[in-house]
GROMACS .gro file of C-alpha atoms in nm:
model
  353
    1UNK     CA    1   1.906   1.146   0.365
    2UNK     CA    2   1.599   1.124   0.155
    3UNK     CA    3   1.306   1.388   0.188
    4UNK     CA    4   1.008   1.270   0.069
    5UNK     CA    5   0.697   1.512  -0.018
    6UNK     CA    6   0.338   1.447   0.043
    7UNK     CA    7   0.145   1.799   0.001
    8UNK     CA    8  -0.191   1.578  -0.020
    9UNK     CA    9  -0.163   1.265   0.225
   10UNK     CA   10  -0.447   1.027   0.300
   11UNK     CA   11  -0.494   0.795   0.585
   12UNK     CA   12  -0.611   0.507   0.338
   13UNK     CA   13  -0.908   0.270   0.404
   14UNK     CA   14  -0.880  -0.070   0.226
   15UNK     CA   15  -1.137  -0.285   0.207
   16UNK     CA   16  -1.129  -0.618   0.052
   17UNK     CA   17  -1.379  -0.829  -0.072
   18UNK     CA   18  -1.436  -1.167  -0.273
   19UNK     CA   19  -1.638  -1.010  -0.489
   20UNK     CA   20  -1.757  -0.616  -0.594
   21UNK     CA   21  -2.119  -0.616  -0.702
   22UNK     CA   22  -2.249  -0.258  -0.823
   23UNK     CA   23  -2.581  -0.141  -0.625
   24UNK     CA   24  -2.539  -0.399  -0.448
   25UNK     CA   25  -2.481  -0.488  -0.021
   26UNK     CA   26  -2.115  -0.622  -0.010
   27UNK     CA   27  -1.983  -0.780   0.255
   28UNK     CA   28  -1.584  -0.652   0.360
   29UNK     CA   29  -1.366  -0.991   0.440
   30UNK     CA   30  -1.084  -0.755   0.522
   31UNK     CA   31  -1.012  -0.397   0.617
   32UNK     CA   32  -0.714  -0.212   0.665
   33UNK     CA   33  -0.648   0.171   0.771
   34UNK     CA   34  -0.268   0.347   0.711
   35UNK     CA   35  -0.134   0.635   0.673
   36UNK     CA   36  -0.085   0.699   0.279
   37UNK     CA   37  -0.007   0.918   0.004
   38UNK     CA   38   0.257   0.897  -0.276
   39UNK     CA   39   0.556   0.998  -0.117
   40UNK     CA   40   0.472   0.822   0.255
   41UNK     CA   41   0.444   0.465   0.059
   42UNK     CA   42   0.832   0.580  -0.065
   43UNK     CA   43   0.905   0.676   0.268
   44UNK     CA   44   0.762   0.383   0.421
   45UNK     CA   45   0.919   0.137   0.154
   46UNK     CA   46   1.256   0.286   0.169
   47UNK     CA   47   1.249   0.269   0.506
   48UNK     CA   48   1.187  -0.117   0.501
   49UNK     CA   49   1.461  -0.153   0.260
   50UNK     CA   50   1.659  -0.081   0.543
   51UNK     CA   51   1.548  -0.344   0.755
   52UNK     CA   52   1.214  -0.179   0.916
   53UNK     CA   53   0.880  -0.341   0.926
   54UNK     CA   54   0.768  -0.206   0.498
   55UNK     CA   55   0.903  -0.583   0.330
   56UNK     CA   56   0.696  -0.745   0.609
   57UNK     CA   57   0.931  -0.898   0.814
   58UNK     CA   58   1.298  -0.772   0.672
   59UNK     CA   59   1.459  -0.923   0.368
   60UNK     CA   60   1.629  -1.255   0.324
   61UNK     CA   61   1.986  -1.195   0.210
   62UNK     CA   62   2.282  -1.047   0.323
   63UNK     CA   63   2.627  -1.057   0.171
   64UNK     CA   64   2.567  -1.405   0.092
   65UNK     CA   65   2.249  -1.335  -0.057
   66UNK     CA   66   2.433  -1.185  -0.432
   67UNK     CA   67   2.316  -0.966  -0.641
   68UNK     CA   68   1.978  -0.938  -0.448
   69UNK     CA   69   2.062  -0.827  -0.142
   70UNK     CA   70   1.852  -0.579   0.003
   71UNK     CA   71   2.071  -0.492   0.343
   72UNK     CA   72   2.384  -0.502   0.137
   73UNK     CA   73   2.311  -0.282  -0.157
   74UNK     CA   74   1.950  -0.090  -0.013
   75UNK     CA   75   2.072  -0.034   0.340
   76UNK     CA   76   2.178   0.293   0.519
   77UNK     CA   77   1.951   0.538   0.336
   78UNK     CA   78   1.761   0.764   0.626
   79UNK     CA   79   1.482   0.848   0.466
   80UNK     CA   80   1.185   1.172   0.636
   81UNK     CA   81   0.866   1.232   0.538
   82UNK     CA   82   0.707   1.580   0.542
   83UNK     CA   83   0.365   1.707   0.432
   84UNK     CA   84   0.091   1.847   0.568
   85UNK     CA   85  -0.133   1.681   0.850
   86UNK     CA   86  -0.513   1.784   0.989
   87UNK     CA   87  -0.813   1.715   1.212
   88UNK     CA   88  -0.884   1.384   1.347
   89UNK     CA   89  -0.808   1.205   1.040
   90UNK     CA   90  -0.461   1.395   1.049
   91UNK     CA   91  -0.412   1.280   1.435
   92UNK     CA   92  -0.482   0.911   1.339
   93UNK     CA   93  -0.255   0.960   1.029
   94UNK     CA   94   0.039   1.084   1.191
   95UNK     CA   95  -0.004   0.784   1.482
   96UNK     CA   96   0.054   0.526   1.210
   97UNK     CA   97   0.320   0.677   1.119
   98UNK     CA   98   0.499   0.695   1.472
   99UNK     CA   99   0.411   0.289   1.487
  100UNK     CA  100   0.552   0.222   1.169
  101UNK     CA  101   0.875   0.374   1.266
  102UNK     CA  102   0.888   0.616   1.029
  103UNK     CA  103   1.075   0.966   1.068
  104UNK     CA  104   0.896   1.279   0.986
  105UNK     CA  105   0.851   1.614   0.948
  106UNK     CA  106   0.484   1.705   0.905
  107UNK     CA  107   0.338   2.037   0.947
  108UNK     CA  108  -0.046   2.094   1.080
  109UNK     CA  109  -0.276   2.260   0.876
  110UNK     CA  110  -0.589   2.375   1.014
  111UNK     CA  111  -0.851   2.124   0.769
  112UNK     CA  112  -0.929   1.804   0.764
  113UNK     CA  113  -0.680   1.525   0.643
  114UNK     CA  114  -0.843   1.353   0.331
  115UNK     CA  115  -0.958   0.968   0.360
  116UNK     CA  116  -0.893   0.762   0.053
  117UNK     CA  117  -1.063   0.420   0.005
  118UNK     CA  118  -0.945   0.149  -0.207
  119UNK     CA  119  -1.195  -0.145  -0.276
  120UNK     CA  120  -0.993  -0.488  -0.381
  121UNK     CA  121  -1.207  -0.703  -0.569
  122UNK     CA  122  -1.017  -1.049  -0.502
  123UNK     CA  123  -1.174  -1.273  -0.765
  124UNK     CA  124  -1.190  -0.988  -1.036
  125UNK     CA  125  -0.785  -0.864  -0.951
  126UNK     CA  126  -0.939  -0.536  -0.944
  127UNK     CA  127  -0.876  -0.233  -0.753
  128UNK     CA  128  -1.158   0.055  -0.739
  129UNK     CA  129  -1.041   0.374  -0.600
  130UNK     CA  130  -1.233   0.654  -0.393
  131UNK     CA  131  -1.037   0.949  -0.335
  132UNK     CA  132  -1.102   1.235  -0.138
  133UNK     CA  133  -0.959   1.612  -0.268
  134UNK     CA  134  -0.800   1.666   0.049
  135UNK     CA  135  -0.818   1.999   0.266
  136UNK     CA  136  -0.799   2.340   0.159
  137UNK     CA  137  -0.430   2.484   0.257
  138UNK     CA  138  -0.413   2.853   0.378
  139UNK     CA  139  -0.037   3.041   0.203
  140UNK     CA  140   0.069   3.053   0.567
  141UNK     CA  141   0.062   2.654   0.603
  142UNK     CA  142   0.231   2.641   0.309
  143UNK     CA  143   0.488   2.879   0.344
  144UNK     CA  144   0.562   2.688   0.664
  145UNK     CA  145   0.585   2.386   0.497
  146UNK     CA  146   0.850   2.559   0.249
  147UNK     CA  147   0.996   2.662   0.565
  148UNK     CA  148   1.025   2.312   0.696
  149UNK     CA  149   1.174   2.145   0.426
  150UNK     CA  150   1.443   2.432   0.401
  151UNK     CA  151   1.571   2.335   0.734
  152UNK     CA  152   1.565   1.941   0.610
  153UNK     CA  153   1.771   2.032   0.257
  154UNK     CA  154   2.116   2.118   0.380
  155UNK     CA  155   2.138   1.736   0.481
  156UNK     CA  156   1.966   1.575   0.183
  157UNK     CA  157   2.074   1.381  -0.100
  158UNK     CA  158   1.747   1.314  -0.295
  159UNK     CA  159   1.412   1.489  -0.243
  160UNK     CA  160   1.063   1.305  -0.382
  161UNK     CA  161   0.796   1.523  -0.473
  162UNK     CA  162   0.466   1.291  -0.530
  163UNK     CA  163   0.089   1.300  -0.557
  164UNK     CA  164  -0.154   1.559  -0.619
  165UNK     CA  165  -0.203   1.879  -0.463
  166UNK     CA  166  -0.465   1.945  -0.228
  167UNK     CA  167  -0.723   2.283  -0.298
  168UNK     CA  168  -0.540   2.622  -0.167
  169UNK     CA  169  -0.186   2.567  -0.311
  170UNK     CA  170  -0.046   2.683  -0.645
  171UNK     CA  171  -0.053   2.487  -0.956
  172UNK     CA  172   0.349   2.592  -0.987
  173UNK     CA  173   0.387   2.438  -0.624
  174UNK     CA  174   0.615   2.125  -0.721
  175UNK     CA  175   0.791   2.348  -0.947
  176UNK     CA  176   0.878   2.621  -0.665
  177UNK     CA  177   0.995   2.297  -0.488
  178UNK     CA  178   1.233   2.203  -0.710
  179UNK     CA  179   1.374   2.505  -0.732
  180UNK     CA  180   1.384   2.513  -0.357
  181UNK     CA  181   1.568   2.171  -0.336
  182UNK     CA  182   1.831   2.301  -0.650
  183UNK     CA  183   1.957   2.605  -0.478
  184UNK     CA  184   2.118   2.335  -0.243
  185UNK     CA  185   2.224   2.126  -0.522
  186UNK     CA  186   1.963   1.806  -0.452
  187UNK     CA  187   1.808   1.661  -0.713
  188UNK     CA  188   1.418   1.603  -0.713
  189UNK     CA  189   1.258   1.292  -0.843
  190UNK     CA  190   0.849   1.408  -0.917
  191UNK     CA  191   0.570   1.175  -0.948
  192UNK     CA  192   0.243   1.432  -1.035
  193UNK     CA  193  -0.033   1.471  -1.273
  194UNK     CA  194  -0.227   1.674  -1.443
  195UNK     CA  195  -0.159   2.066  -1.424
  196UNK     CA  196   0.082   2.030  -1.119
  197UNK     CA  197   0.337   1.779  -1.350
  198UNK     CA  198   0.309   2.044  -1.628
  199UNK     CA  199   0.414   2.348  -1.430
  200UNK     CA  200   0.718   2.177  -1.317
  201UNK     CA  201   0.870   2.078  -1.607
  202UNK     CA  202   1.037   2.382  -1.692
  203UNK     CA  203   1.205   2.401  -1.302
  204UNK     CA  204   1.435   2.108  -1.424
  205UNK     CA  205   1.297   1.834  -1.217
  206UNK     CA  206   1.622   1.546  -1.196
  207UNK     CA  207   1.359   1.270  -1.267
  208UNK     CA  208   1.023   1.255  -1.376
  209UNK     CA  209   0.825   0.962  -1.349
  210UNK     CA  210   0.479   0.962  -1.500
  211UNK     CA  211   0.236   0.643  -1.584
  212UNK     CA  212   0.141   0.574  -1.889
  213UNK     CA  213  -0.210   0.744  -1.820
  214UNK     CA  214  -0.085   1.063  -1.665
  215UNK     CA  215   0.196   1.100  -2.006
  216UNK     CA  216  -0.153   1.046  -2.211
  217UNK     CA  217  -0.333   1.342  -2.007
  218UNK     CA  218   0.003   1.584  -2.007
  219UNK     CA  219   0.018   1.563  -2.378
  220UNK     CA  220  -0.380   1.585  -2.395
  221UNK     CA  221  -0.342   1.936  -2.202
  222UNK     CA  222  -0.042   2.054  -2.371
  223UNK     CA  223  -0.150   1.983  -2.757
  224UNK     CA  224  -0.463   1.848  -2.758
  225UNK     CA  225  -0.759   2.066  -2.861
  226UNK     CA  226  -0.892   2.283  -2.589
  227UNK     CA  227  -1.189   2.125  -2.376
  228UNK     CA  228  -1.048   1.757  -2.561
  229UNK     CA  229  -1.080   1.607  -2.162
  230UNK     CA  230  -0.920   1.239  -2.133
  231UNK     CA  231  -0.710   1.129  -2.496
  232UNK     CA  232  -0.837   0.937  -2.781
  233UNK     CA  233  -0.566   0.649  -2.665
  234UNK     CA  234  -0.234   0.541  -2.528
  235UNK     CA  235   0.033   0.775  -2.599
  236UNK     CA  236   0.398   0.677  -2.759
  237UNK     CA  237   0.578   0.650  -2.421
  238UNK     CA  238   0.922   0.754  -2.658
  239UNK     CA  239   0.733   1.034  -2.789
  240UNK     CA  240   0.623   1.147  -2.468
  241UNK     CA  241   0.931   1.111  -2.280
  242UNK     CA  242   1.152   1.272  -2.525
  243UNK     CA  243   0.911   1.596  -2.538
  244UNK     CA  244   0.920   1.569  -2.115
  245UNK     CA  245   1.322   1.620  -2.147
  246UNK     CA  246   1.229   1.875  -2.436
  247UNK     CA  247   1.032   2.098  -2.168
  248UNK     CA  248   1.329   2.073  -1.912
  249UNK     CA  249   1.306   1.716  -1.725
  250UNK     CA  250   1.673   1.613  -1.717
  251UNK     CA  251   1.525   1.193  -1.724
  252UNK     CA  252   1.177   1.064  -1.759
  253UNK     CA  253   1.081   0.749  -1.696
  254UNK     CA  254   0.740   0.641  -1.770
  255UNK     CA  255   0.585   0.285  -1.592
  256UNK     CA  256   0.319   0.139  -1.824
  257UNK     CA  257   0.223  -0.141  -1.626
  258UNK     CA  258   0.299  -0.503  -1.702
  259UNK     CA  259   0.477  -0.323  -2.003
  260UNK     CA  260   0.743  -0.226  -1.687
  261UNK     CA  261   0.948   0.084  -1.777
  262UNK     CA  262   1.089   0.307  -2.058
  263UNK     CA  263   1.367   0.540  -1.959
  264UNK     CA  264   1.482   0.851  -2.161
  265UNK     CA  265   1.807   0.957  -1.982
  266UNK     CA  266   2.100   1.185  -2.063
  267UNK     CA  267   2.273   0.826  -2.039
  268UNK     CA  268   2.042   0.700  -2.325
  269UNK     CA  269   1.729   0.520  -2.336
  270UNK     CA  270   1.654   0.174  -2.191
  271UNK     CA  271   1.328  -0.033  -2.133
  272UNK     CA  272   1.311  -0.253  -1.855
  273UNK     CA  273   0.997  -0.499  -1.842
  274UNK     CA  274   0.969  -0.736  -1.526
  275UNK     CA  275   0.825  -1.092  -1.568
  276UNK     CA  276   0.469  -1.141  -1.550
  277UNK     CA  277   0.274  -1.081  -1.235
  278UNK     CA  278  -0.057  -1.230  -1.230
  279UNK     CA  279  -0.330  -1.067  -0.962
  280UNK     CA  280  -0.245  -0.840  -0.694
  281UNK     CA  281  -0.255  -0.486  -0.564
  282UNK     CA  282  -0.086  -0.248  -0.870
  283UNK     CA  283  -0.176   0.086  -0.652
  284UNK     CA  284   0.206   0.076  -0.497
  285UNK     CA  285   0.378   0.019  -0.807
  286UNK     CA  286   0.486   0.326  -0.907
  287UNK     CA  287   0.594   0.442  -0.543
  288UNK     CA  288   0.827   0.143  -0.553
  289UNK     CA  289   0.926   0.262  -0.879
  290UNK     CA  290   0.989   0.615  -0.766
  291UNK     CA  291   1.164   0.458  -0.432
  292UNK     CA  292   1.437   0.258  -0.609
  293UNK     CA  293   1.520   0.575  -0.824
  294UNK     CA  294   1.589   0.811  -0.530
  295UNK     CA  295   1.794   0.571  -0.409
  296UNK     CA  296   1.971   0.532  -0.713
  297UNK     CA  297   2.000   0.907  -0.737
  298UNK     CA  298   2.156   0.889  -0.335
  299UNK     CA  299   2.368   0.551  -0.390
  300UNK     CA  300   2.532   0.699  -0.739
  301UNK     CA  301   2.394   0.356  -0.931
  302UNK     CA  302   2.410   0.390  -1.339
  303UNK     CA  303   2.077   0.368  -1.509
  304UNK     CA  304   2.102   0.030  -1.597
  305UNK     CA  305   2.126  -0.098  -1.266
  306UNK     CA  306   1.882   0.147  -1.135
  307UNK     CA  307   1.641   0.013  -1.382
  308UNK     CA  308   1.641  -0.279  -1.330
  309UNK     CA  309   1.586  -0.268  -0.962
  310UNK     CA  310   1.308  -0.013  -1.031
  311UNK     CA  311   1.107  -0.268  -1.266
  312UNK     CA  312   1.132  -0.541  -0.973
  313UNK     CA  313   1.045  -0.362  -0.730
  314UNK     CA  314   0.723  -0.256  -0.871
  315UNK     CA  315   0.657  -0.635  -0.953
  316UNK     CA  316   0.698  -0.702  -0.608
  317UNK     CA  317   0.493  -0.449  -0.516
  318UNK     CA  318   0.206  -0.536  -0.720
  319UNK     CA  319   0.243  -0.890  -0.510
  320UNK     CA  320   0.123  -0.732  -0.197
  321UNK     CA  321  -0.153  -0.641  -0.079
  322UNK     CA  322  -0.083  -0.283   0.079
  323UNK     CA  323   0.081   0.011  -0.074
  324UNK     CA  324   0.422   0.084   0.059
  325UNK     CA  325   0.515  -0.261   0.105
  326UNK     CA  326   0.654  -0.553  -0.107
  327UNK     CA  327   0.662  -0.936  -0.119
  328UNK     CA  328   1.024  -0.993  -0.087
  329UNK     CA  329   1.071  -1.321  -0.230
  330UNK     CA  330   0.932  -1.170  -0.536
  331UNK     CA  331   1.188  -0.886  -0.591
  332UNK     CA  332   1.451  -1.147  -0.546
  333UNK     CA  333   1.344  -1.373  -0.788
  334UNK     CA  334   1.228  -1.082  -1.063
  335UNK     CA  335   1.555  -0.871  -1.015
  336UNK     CA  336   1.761  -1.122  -1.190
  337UNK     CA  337   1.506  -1.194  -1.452
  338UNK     CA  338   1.393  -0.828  -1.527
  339UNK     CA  339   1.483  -0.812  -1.954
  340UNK     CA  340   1.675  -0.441  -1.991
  341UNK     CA  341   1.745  -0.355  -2.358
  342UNK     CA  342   1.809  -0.041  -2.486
  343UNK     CA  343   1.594   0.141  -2.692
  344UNK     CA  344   1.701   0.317  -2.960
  345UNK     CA  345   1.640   0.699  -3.052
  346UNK     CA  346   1.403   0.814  -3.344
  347UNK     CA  347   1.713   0.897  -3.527
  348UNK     CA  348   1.883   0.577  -3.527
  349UNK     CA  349   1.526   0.401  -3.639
  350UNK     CA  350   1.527   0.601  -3.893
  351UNK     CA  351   1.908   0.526  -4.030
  352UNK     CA  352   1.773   0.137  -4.020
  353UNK     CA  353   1.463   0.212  -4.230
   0.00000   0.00000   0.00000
């Protein structure tokens, strides 16, 4: 079973449009309202890998279908979401969730569930984001929420920590549930940012998976001058994810985009970069991402293969319009055409120089 984490969910408004003008009356061609947050668009995609409703329909294939299978090689993973739910927003949030199918574990907190609100800009392939902080958690709610995902652990194979933390908890939270999750032996795959990534580090988080943007900002806060805000540019994703393993992250892998993925692992250290995806909705792609490496943490894959499932997945990802879903045809066609090559360590580049 895979527990995924949401300790700031959002029931997610998207609105899409032909075209975003600034200060400007726009006119919405399409809106859509879902439950959301990091670790329910896992929860939700992993459960459609299954066979549920997240690949929009189910997935061609089967053992006929080879190498891209999804009920053959995705199938039989249980997955439960568990977070912290609210107010009327929390009520309409946790009735998605019963539609969709999915199994969860949510405890109520007394504020408000945050609203997040994603503005697609069709002819521009843009995606503007509006995003709520989310409620203030009392240390009771979350001591009950440690208390609830102690009773899930005995039974778990893989536990996903994602997304930000809402005001009230503890900036060591994600760490203190890692270290939760390793006193039963499961290994935690975290997706965070900012302060809350940092602080977890040194609990020895199984995988870490940060964007490009969110590698820039952790070095920014852990070397760069004090007050130094956003950095100066991209970071060396090698640099970065070597120093992540330095602090106690047993694998990084860090998603840059089109760029696809570049893994540091105790295995060694592989890039994996997906065709080209022109348009679409990029917001899921690193949920799909973090999906395909619990399960390859709970199915015992090698990094290669993991990888490579990983970068197609977040192509087909990008390909749709909502996060926590996937255009299916897309994965099947990318995952035999994703280019994995390993990458070699600063030592060996320097024995070639």
């Amino acid at each position: 079973m895979i527990v995924t984490v949401t300790l700031n969910p959002a029931l997610d408004v998207t609105y899409r449009l032909d075209a975003l003008t600034l200060d400007a009356t726009n006119r919405v061609a399409e809106v859509a309202c879902r439950a959301g947050g990091k670790g329910v668009n896992v929860a939700r995609l992993l459960h459609g890998l299954s066979g549920g409703p997240a690949t929009a329909g189910g997935l061609p294939g089967g053992p006929e279908g080879g190498d891209g299978a999804f009920p053959e090689e995705f199938g039989g993973s249980e997955v439960v979401a568990v977070g912290l739910a609210g107010g009327t927003a929390g009520t309409a949030f946790l009735a998605d969730l019963d539609e969709a199918g999915l199994a969860y574990a949510f405890v109520p907190c007394a504020a408000e569930t945050r609203r997040t609100v994603a503005v697609v800009d069709s002819g521009a392939a843009t995606v503007t984001m509006l995003n709520e902080p989310g409620p203030v958690v009392t240390p009771a709610e979350w001591q009950a929420l440690c208390h609830r995902l102690e009773g899930l652990l005995p039974e778990a194979t893989v536990v996903v920590l994602s997304g930000s933390l809402p005001p009230g908890l503890p900036p060591d939270a994600y760490a203190t549930l890692v270290r939760q999750a390793e006193r039963h032996g499961v290994p935690a795959v975290l997706d965070a940012d900012g302060g809350a990534l940092l602080a977890a580090l040194s609990a020895g988080p199984e995988i870490v998976k940060p964007n490009i943007s969110e590698l820039a900002r952790a070095l920014t806060a852990r070397h760069g001058a004090p007050g130094s805000g956003e950095p100066a540019g991209p970071p060396d994703a090698a640099g970065g994810a070597a120093w992540m393993r330095q602090e106690g992250a047993r694998a990084v892998v860090v998603s840059d985009g089109p760029r696809g993925l570049y893994a540091d692992t105790p295995d060694g250290r592989w890039r994996a970069v997906p065709p080209e995806v022109r348009g679409g909705n990029p917001t899921g792609a690193g949920d799909a991402a973090v999906a395909a490496l619990a399960l390859g943490l709970a199915l015992g894959w090698d990094w290669p293969r993991t990888l490579v499932r990983a970068a197609a997945l977040s192509a087909a990802a990008v390909r749709h319009p909502l996060a926590g879903q996937i255009d299916p045809a897309v994965y099947l066609d990318h995952v035999g055409r994703v280019r994995l090559e390993r990458a070699r360590s600063e030592s060996e580049d320097s024995q070639c120089r």
